Amino acid sequence: MVLRHWSEARTERATRGRAPRRLVPPEEAAVETGFLVDTADWVRADLDGHPLQWLRDDTIRVDTTNGAVGDLSSLTLSGPHGGRSGQPVPPPGDPGCEKPSQLVLPSVEPGTSVTAVLTRLRARCLDVQYATLPGKGTPGTVQRVYVPLAGHPVAAAFLPPLEGTTAPGRMPGDKILTDASRPATLVVTR
């Protein structure tokens, strides 16, 4: 597991009943801390109680950099797939493919199930990391997906597109060049 976070929390004093906010200088880079979970079995990963995917000899990334001070995210690994120890058969729906550099952006609607969107992203061979944020949608559903663009260190395609904007070359159905070194981020409503 890889946890993406800030190296230290910086807070602003709470005023007039507001909760403290995390302040991160723009020049500070996020840190990725890796944890090895050694299992020969297939295990299911759940983020904040919502099932994400089955894993074995794989990496799951969780991005906590947009959380507020005091927010907690819970990643749970459970299994094994198939109901017995040492299950060698992969769970259904996990395609094996090479990482593409070009892909056609899928359509993503807020409130869609994580499994449905993950299936679309995995079918396009995208590496996926997860984040949870509070939102207006139903908890445990997709809020948004960010797909990193090649050649632009901070640029991404937003699915669904941001309200009131049209970004040529970054809309569902458009073909984009992805940055395989950066995972797409699937944001789940907390």
PDB file of C-alpha atoms in Angstrom:
ATOM      1  CA  MET A   1       0.000   0.000   0.000  1.00  0.00           C
ATOM      2  CA  VAL A   2       1.232   3.519  -0.762  1.00  0.00           C
ATOM      3  CA  LEU A   3      -0.139   6.384   1.336  1.00  0.00           C
ATOM      4  CA  ARG A   4       0.251   9.871  -0.200  1.00  0.00           C
ATOM      5  CA  HIS A   5       0.316  12.605   2.458  1.00  0.00           C
ATOM      6  CA  TRP A   6       2.022  15.822   3.555  1.00  0.00           C
ATOM      7  CA  SER A   7       5.221  15.416   5.547  1.00  0.00           C
ATOM      8  CA  GLU A   8       3.765  17.315   8.515  1.00  0.00           C
ATOM      9  CA  ALA A   9       0.373  18.834   9.236  1.00  0.00           C
ATOM     10  CA  ARG A  10       0.253  22.615   9.286  1.00  0.00           C
ATOM     11  CA  THR A  11      -2.812  24.205  10.781  1.00  0.00           C
ATOM     12  CA  GLU A  12      -4.370  27.620  11.045  1.00  0.00           C
ATOM     13  CA  ARG A  13      -5.994  28.594  14.333  1.00  0.00           C
ATOM     14  CA  ALA A  14      -9.747  28.022  14.392  1.00  0.00           C
ATOM     15  CA  THR A  15     -11.655  31.313  14.514  1.00  0.00           C
ATOM     16  CA  ARG A  16     -15.318  32.122  14.910  1.00  0.00           C
ATOM     17  CA  GLY A  17     -16.334  28.484  15.230  1.00  0.00           C
ATOM     18  CA  ARG A  18     -14.551  27.344  12.075  1.00  0.00           C
ATOM     19  CA  ALA A  19     -12.571  24.142  12.097  1.00  0.00           C
ATOM     20  CA  PRO A  20      -8.803  24.465  11.591  1.00  0.00           C
ATOM     21  CA  ARG A  21      -7.584  24.053   8.025  1.00  0.00           C
ATOM     22  CA  ARG A  22      -4.434  22.373   6.806  1.00  0.00           C
ATOM     23  CA  LEU A  23      -2.120  24.851   5.130  1.00  0.00           C
ATOM     24  CA  VAL A  24       0.503  23.485   2.794  1.00  0.00           C
ATOM     25  CA  PRO A  25       2.992  25.781   1.055  1.00  0.00           C
ATOM     26  CA  PRO A  26       2.709  25.390  -2.744  1.00  0.00           C
ATOM     27  CA  GLU A  27       6.394  24.496  -2.990  1.00  0.00           C
ATOM     28  CA  GLU A  28       6.101  21.572  -0.547  1.00  0.00           C
ATOM     29  CA  ALA A  29       5.859  18.198  -2.257  1.00  0.00           C
ATOM     30  CA  ALA A  30       3.592  15.449  -0.997  1.00  0.00           C
ATOM     31  CA  VAL A  31       5.310  12.378   0.460  1.00  0.00           C
ATOM     32  CA  GLU A  32       4.485   8.789  -0.472  1.00  0.00           C
ATOM     33  CA  THR A  33       4.982   6.234   2.282  1.00  0.00           C
ATOM     34  CA  GLY A  34       4.871   2.566   1.304  1.00  0.00           C
ATOM     35  CA  PHE A  35       3.641  -0.335   3.426  1.00  0.00           C
ATOM     36  CA  LEU A  36       4.161  -3.967   2.436  1.00  0.00           C
ATOM     37  CA  VAL A  37       1.321  -6.372   3.160  1.00  0.00           C
ATOM     38  CA  ASP A  38       2.698  -9.831   2.449  1.00  0.00           C
ATOM     39  CA  THR A  39      -0.025 -12.274   1.405  1.00  0.00           C
ATOM     40  CA  ALA A  40      -0.147 -15.050  -1.154  1.00  0.00           C
ATOM     41  CA  ASP A  41      -3.957 -14.863  -1.183  1.00  0.00           C
ATOM     42  CA  TRP A  42      -6.251 -12.482  -3.035  1.00  0.00           C
ATOM     43  CA  VAL A  43      -7.545  -9.844  -0.603  1.00  0.00           C
ATOM     44  CA  ARG A  44     -10.239  -7.206  -1.046  1.00  0.00           C
ATOM     45  CA  ALA A  45      -9.392  -3.573  -0.326  1.00  0.00           C
ATOM     46  CA  ASP A  46     -12.094  -1.377   1.252  1.00  0.00           C
ATOM     47  CA  LEU A  47     -11.639   2.395   1.725  1.00  0.00           C
ATOM     48  CA  ASP A  48     -13.783   3.935   4.479  1.00  0.00           C
ATOM     49  CA  GLY A  49     -16.011   0.851   4.337  1.00  0.00           C
ATOM     50  CA  HIS A  50     -16.523   0.913   0.549  1.00  0.00           C
ATOM     51  CA  PRO A  51     -15.160  -2.041  -1.510  1.00  0.00           C
ATOM     52  CA  LEU A  52     -12.605  -1.016  -4.131  1.00  0.00           C
ATOM     53  CA  GLN A  53     -10.762  -3.944  -5.674  1.00  0.00           C
ATOM     54  CA  TRP A  54      -9.110  -7.342  -5.196  1.00  0.00           C
ATOM     55  CA  LEU A  55      -5.320  -7.346  -4.742  1.00  0.00           C
ATOM     56  CA  ARG A  56      -2.452  -9.822  -4.818  1.00  0.00           C
ATOM     57  CA  ASP A  57       1.139  -8.822  -5.530  1.00  0.00           C
ATOM     58  CA  ASP A  58      -0.211  -5.375  -6.369  1.00  0.00           C
ATOM     59  CA  THR A  59      -0.058  -1.808  -5.099  1.00  0.00           C
ATOM     60  CA  ILE A  60      -2.943   0.295  -3.903  1.00  0.00           C
ATOM     61  CA  ARG A  61      -2.454   4.041  -3.464  1.00  0.00           C
ATOM     62  CA  VAL A  62      -4.491   6.195  -1.067  1.00  0.00           C
ATOM     63  CA  ASP A  63      -4.218   9.996  -1.378  1.00  0.00           C
ATOM     64  CA  THR A  64      -4.918  11.871   1.869  1.00  0.00           C
ATOM     65  CA  THR A  65      -3.501  15.255   0.835  1.00  0.00           C
ATOM     66  CA  ASN A  66      -6.920  16.919   0.422  1.00  0.00           C
ATOM     67  CA  GLY A  67      -8.195  15.919   3.846  1.00  0.00           C
ATOM     68  CA  ALA A  68      -8.897  18.401   6.616  1.00  0.00           C
ATOM     69  CA  VAL A  69      -7.154  18.316   9.963  1.00  0.00           C
ATOM     70  CA  GLY A  70      -8.568  15.469  12.024  1.00  0.00           C
ATOM     71  CA  ASP A  71      -9.997  13.582   9.013  1.00  0.00           C
ATOM     72  CA  LEU A  72      -9.368   9.854   9.129  1.00  0.00           C
ATOM     73  CA  SER A  73      -9.390   7.383   6.243  1.00  0.00           C
ATOM     74  CA  SER A  74      -9.659   3.665   6.866  1.00  0.00           C
ATOM     75  CA  LEU A  75      -8.190   1.097   4.463  1.00  0.00           C
ATOM     76  CA  THR A  76      -9.199  -2.483   5.232  1.00  0.00           C
ATOM     77  CA  LEU A  77      -7.795  -5.585   3.538  1.00  0.00           C
ATOM     78  CA  SER A  78      -9.902  -8.723   3.845  1.00  0.00           C
ATOM     79  CA  GLY A  79     -10.169 -12.007   2.049  1.00  0.00           C
ATOM     80  CA  PRO A  80      -9.314 -14.489   0.789  1.00  0.00           C
ATOM     81  CA  HIS A  81     -11.149 -14.658  -2.535  1.00  0.00           C
ATOM     82  CA  GLY A  82     -12.792 -18.012  -3.070  1.00  0.00           C
ATOM     83  CA  GLY A  83     -13.392 -18.712   0.627  1.00  0.00           C
ATOM     84  CA  ARG A  84     -10.252 -20.714   1.298  1.00  0.00           C
ATOM     85  CA  SER A  85      -6.626 -19.934   2.011  1.00  0.00           C
ATOM     86  CA  GLY A  86      -4.192 -19.885  -0.914  1.00  0.00           C
ATOM     87  CA  GLN A  87      -6.846 -19.254  -3.597  1.00  0.00           C
ATOM     88  CA  PRO A  88      -4.789 -19.134  -6.828  1.00  0.00           C
ATOM     89  CA  VAL A  89      -7.576 -18.018  -9.161  1.00  0.00           C
ATOM     90  CA  PRO A  90      -7.908 -14.239  -9.626  1.00  0.00           C
ATOM     91  CA  PRO A  91     -11.276 -12.647  -8.873  1.00  0.00           C
ATOM     92  CA  PRO A  92     -13.407 -12.024 -11.961  1.00  0.00           C
ATOM     93  CA  GLY A  93     -13.115  -8.765 -13.859  1.00  0.00           C
ATOM     94  CA  ASP A  94      -9.412  -8.020 -13.315  1.00  0.00           C
ATOM     95  CA  PRO A  95      -8.024  -7.639 -16.859  1.00  0.00           C
ATOM     96  CA  GLY A  96      -4.335  -8.164 -17.553  1.00  0.00           C
ATOM     97  CA  CYS A  97      -2.958  -5.498 -19.877  1.00  0.00           C
ATOM     98  CA  GLU A  98      -0.030  -3.275 -20.609  1.00  0.00           C
ATOM     99  CA  LYS A  99      -0.110   0.324 -19.435  1.00  0.00           C
ATOM    100  CA  PRO A 100      -1.267   2.494 -22.338  1.00  0.00           C
ATOM    101  CA  SER A 101       0.069   5.929 -23.114  1.00  0.00           C
ATOM    102  CA  GLN A 102      -3.072   6.883 -25.057  1.00  0.00           C
ATOM    103  CA  LEU A 103      -6.647   6.214 -24.045  1.00  0.00           C
ATOM    104  CA  VAL A 104     -10.181   7.319 -24.735  1.00  0.00           C
ATOM    105  CA  LEU A 105     -11.651   9.080 -21.695  1.00  0.00           C
ATOM    106  CA  PRO A 106     -14.685   7.236 -20.299  1.00  0.00           C
ATOM    107  CA  SER A 107     -17.883   8.951 -19.236  1.00  0.00           C
ATOM    108  CA  VAL A 108     -18.214   9.245 -15.454  1.00  0.00           C
ATOM    109  CA  GLU A 109     -21.255  10.611 -13.624  1.00  0.00           C
ATOM    110  CA  PRO A 110     -21.219  11.651  -9.950  1.00  0.00           C
ATOM    111  CA  GLY A 111     -23.009   9.103  -7.785  1.00  0.00           C
ATOM    112  CA  THR A 112     -21.927   6.113  -9.897  1.00  0.00           C
ATOM    113  CA  SER A 113     -20.787   3.034  -7.970  1.00  0.00           C
ATOM    114  CA  VAL A 114     -17.047   2.687  -7.388  1.00  0.00           C
ATOM    115  CA  THR A 115     -17.088  -0.799  -8.933  1.00  0.00           C
ATOM    116  CA  ALA A 116     -18.643   0.446 -12.196  1.00  0.00           C
ATOM    117  CA  VAL A 117     -16.145   3.301 -12.604  1.00  0.00           C
ATOM    118  CA  LEU A 118     -13.190   1.153 -11.533  1.00  0.00           C
ATOM    119  CA  THR A 119     -14.197  -1.412 -14.182  1.00  0.00           C
ATOM    120  CA  ARG A 120     -14.141   1.331 -16.860  1.00  0.00           C
ATOM    121  CA  LEU A 121     -10.770   2.650 -15.705  1.00  0.00           C
ATOM    122  CA  ARG A 122      -9.210  -0.817 -15.405  1.00  0.00           C
ATOM    123  CA  ALA A 123     -10.502  -1.717 -18.895  1.00  0.00           C
ATOM    124  CA  ARG A 124      -8.387   1.209 -20.107  1.00  0.00           C
ATOM    125  CA  CYS A 125      -5.414  -0.160 -18.123  1.00  0.00           C
ATOM    126  CA  LEU A 126      -5.137   2.840 -15.800  1.00  0.00           C
ATOM    127  CA  ASP A 127      -3.320   2.578 -12.488  1.00  0.00           C
ATOM    128  CA  VAL A 128      -5.754   3.935  -9.872  1.00  0.00           C
ATOM    129  CA  GLN A 129      -5.287   5.565  -6.467  1.00  0.00           C
ATOM    130  CA  TYR A 130      -8.149   6.446  -4.135  1.00  0.00           C
ATOM    131  CA  ALA A 131      -9.210   9.428  -2.081  1.00  0.00           C
ATOM    132  CA  THR A 132     -12.349  10.093  -0.048  1.00  0.00           C
ATOM    133  CA  LEU A 133     -13.858  13.538   0.437  1.00  0.00           C
ATOM    134  CA  PRO A 134     -17.074  14.804   1.973  1.00  0.00           C
ATOM    135  CA  GLY A 135     -19.635  15.709  -0.667  1.00  0.00           C
ATOM    136  CA  LYS A 136     -23.284  16.071  -1.612  1.00  0.00           C
ATOM    137  CA  GLY A 137     -23.564  12.622  -3.188  1.00  0.00           C
ATOM    138  CA  THR A 138     -24.400   9.278  -1.644  1.00  0.00           C
ATOM    139  CA  PRO A 139     -21.544   8.032   0.586  1.00  0.00           C
ATOM    140  CA  GLY A 140     -19.514   5.310  -1.106  1.00  0.00           C
ATOM    141  CA  THR A 141     -20.165   6.549  -4.653  1.00  0.00           C
ATOM    142  CA  VAL A 142     -17.811   8.251  -7.098  1.00  0.00           C
ATOM    143  CA  GLN A 143     -17.515  12.013  -6.841  1.00  0.00           C
ATOM    144  CA  ARG A 144     -14.886  12.622  -9.543  1.00  0.00           C
ATOM    145  CA  VAL A 145     -11.935  11.045 -11.366  1.00  0.00           C
ATOM    146  CA  TYR A 146      -8.653  12.791 -12.207  1.00  0.00           C
ATOM    147  CA  VAL A 147      -6.601  11.349 -15.095  1.00  0.00           C
ATOM    148  CA  PRO A 148      -3.017  12.741 -15.309  1.00  0.00           C
ATOM    149  CA  LEU A 149      -1.888  14.125 -18.660  1.00  0.00           C
ATOM    150  CA  ALA A 150       1.577  13.449 -20.106  1.00  0.00           C
ATOM    151  CA  GLY A 151       3.915  16.410 -20.443  1.00  0.00           C
ATOM    152  CA  HIS A 152       2.110  18.450 -17.782  1.00  0.00           C
ATOM    153  CA  PRO A 153       3.261  17.684 -14.214  1.00  0.00           C
ATOM    154  CA  VAL A 154       0.061  18.939 -12.574  1.00  0.00           C
ATOM    155  CA  ALA A 155      -2.466  18.818 -15.440  1.00  0.00           C
ATOM    156  CA  ALA A 156      -5.315  16.317 -15.428  1.00  0.00           C
ATOM    157  CA  ALA A 157      -8.556  15.552 -17.187  1.00  0.00           C
ATOM    158  CA  PHE A 158     -11.532  15.795 -14.797  1.00  0.00           C
ATOM    159  CA  LEU A 159     -14.356  13.282 -15.090  1.00  0.00           C
ATOM    160  CA  PRO A 160     -17.045  14.480 -15.071  1.00  0.00           C
ATOM    161  CA  PRO A 161     -15.759  17.790 -16.467  1.00  0.00           C
ATOM    162  CA  LEU A 162     -15.933  20.739 -14.080  1.00  0.00           C
ATOM    163  CA  GLU A 163     -19.327  22.450 -14.202  1.00  0.00           C
ATOM    164  CA  GLY A 164     -19.564  25.222 -16.775  1.00  0.00           C
ATOM    165  CA  THR A 165     -16.291  24.353 -18.501  1.00  0.00           C
ATOM    166  CA  THR A 166     -15.407  22.598 -21.701  1.00  0.00           C
ATOM    167  CA  ALA A 167     -11.802  21.528 -22.044  1.00  0.00           C
ATOM    168  CA  PRO A 168     -10.965  20.590 -25.651  1.00  0.00           C
ATOM    169  CA  GLY A 169      -9.221  17.223 -25.720  1.00  0.00           C
ATOM    170  CA  ARG A 170     -10.247  16.416 -22.134  1.00  0.00           C
ATOM    171  CA  MET A 171     -13.920  15.500 -22.465  1.00  0.00           C
ATOM    172  CA  PRO A 172     -15.416  11.971 -22.325  1.00  0.00           C
ATOM    173  CA  GLY A 173     -14.778  10.264 -25.671  1.00  0.00           C
ATOM    174  CA  ASP A 174     -11.627  12.331 -26.359  1.00  0.00           C
ATOM    175  CA  LYS A 175      -8.319  10.532 -26.854  1.00  0.00           C
ATOM    176  CA  ILE A 176      -5.610  11.736 -24.472  1.00  0.00           C
ATOM    177  CA  LEU A 177      -1.956  10.973 -23.803  1.00  0.00           C
ATOM    178  CA  THR A 178      -1.631   9.809 -20.182  1.00  0.00           C
ATOM    179  CA  ASP A 179       1.318   9.970 -17.809  1.00  0.00           C
ATOM    180  CA  ALA A 180       1.894   6.319 -16.848  1.00  0.00           C
ATOM    181  CA  SER A 181       4.148   7.378 -13.945  1.00  0.00           C
ATOM    182  CA  ARG A 182       1.197   9.015 -12.150  1.00  0.00           C
ATOM    183  CA  PRO A 183      -1.967   7.096 -11.209  1.00  0.00           C
ATOM    184  CA  ALA A 184      -5.485   8.302 -11.909  1.00  0.00           C
ATOM    185  CA  THR A 185      -7.329   9.362  -8.742  1.00  0.00           C
ATOM    186  CA  LEU A 186     -10.820   8.032  -8.041  1.00  0.00           C
ATOM    187  CA  VAL A 187     -12.504  10.282  -5.438  1.00  0.00           C
ATOM    188  CA  VAL A 188     -15.135   8.499  -3.337  1.00  0.00           C
ATOM    189  CA  THR A 189     -17.807  10.468  -1.417  1.00  0.00           C
ATOM    190  CA  ARG A 190     -17.351  10.047   2.321  1.00  0.00           C
TER     191      ARG A 190
END
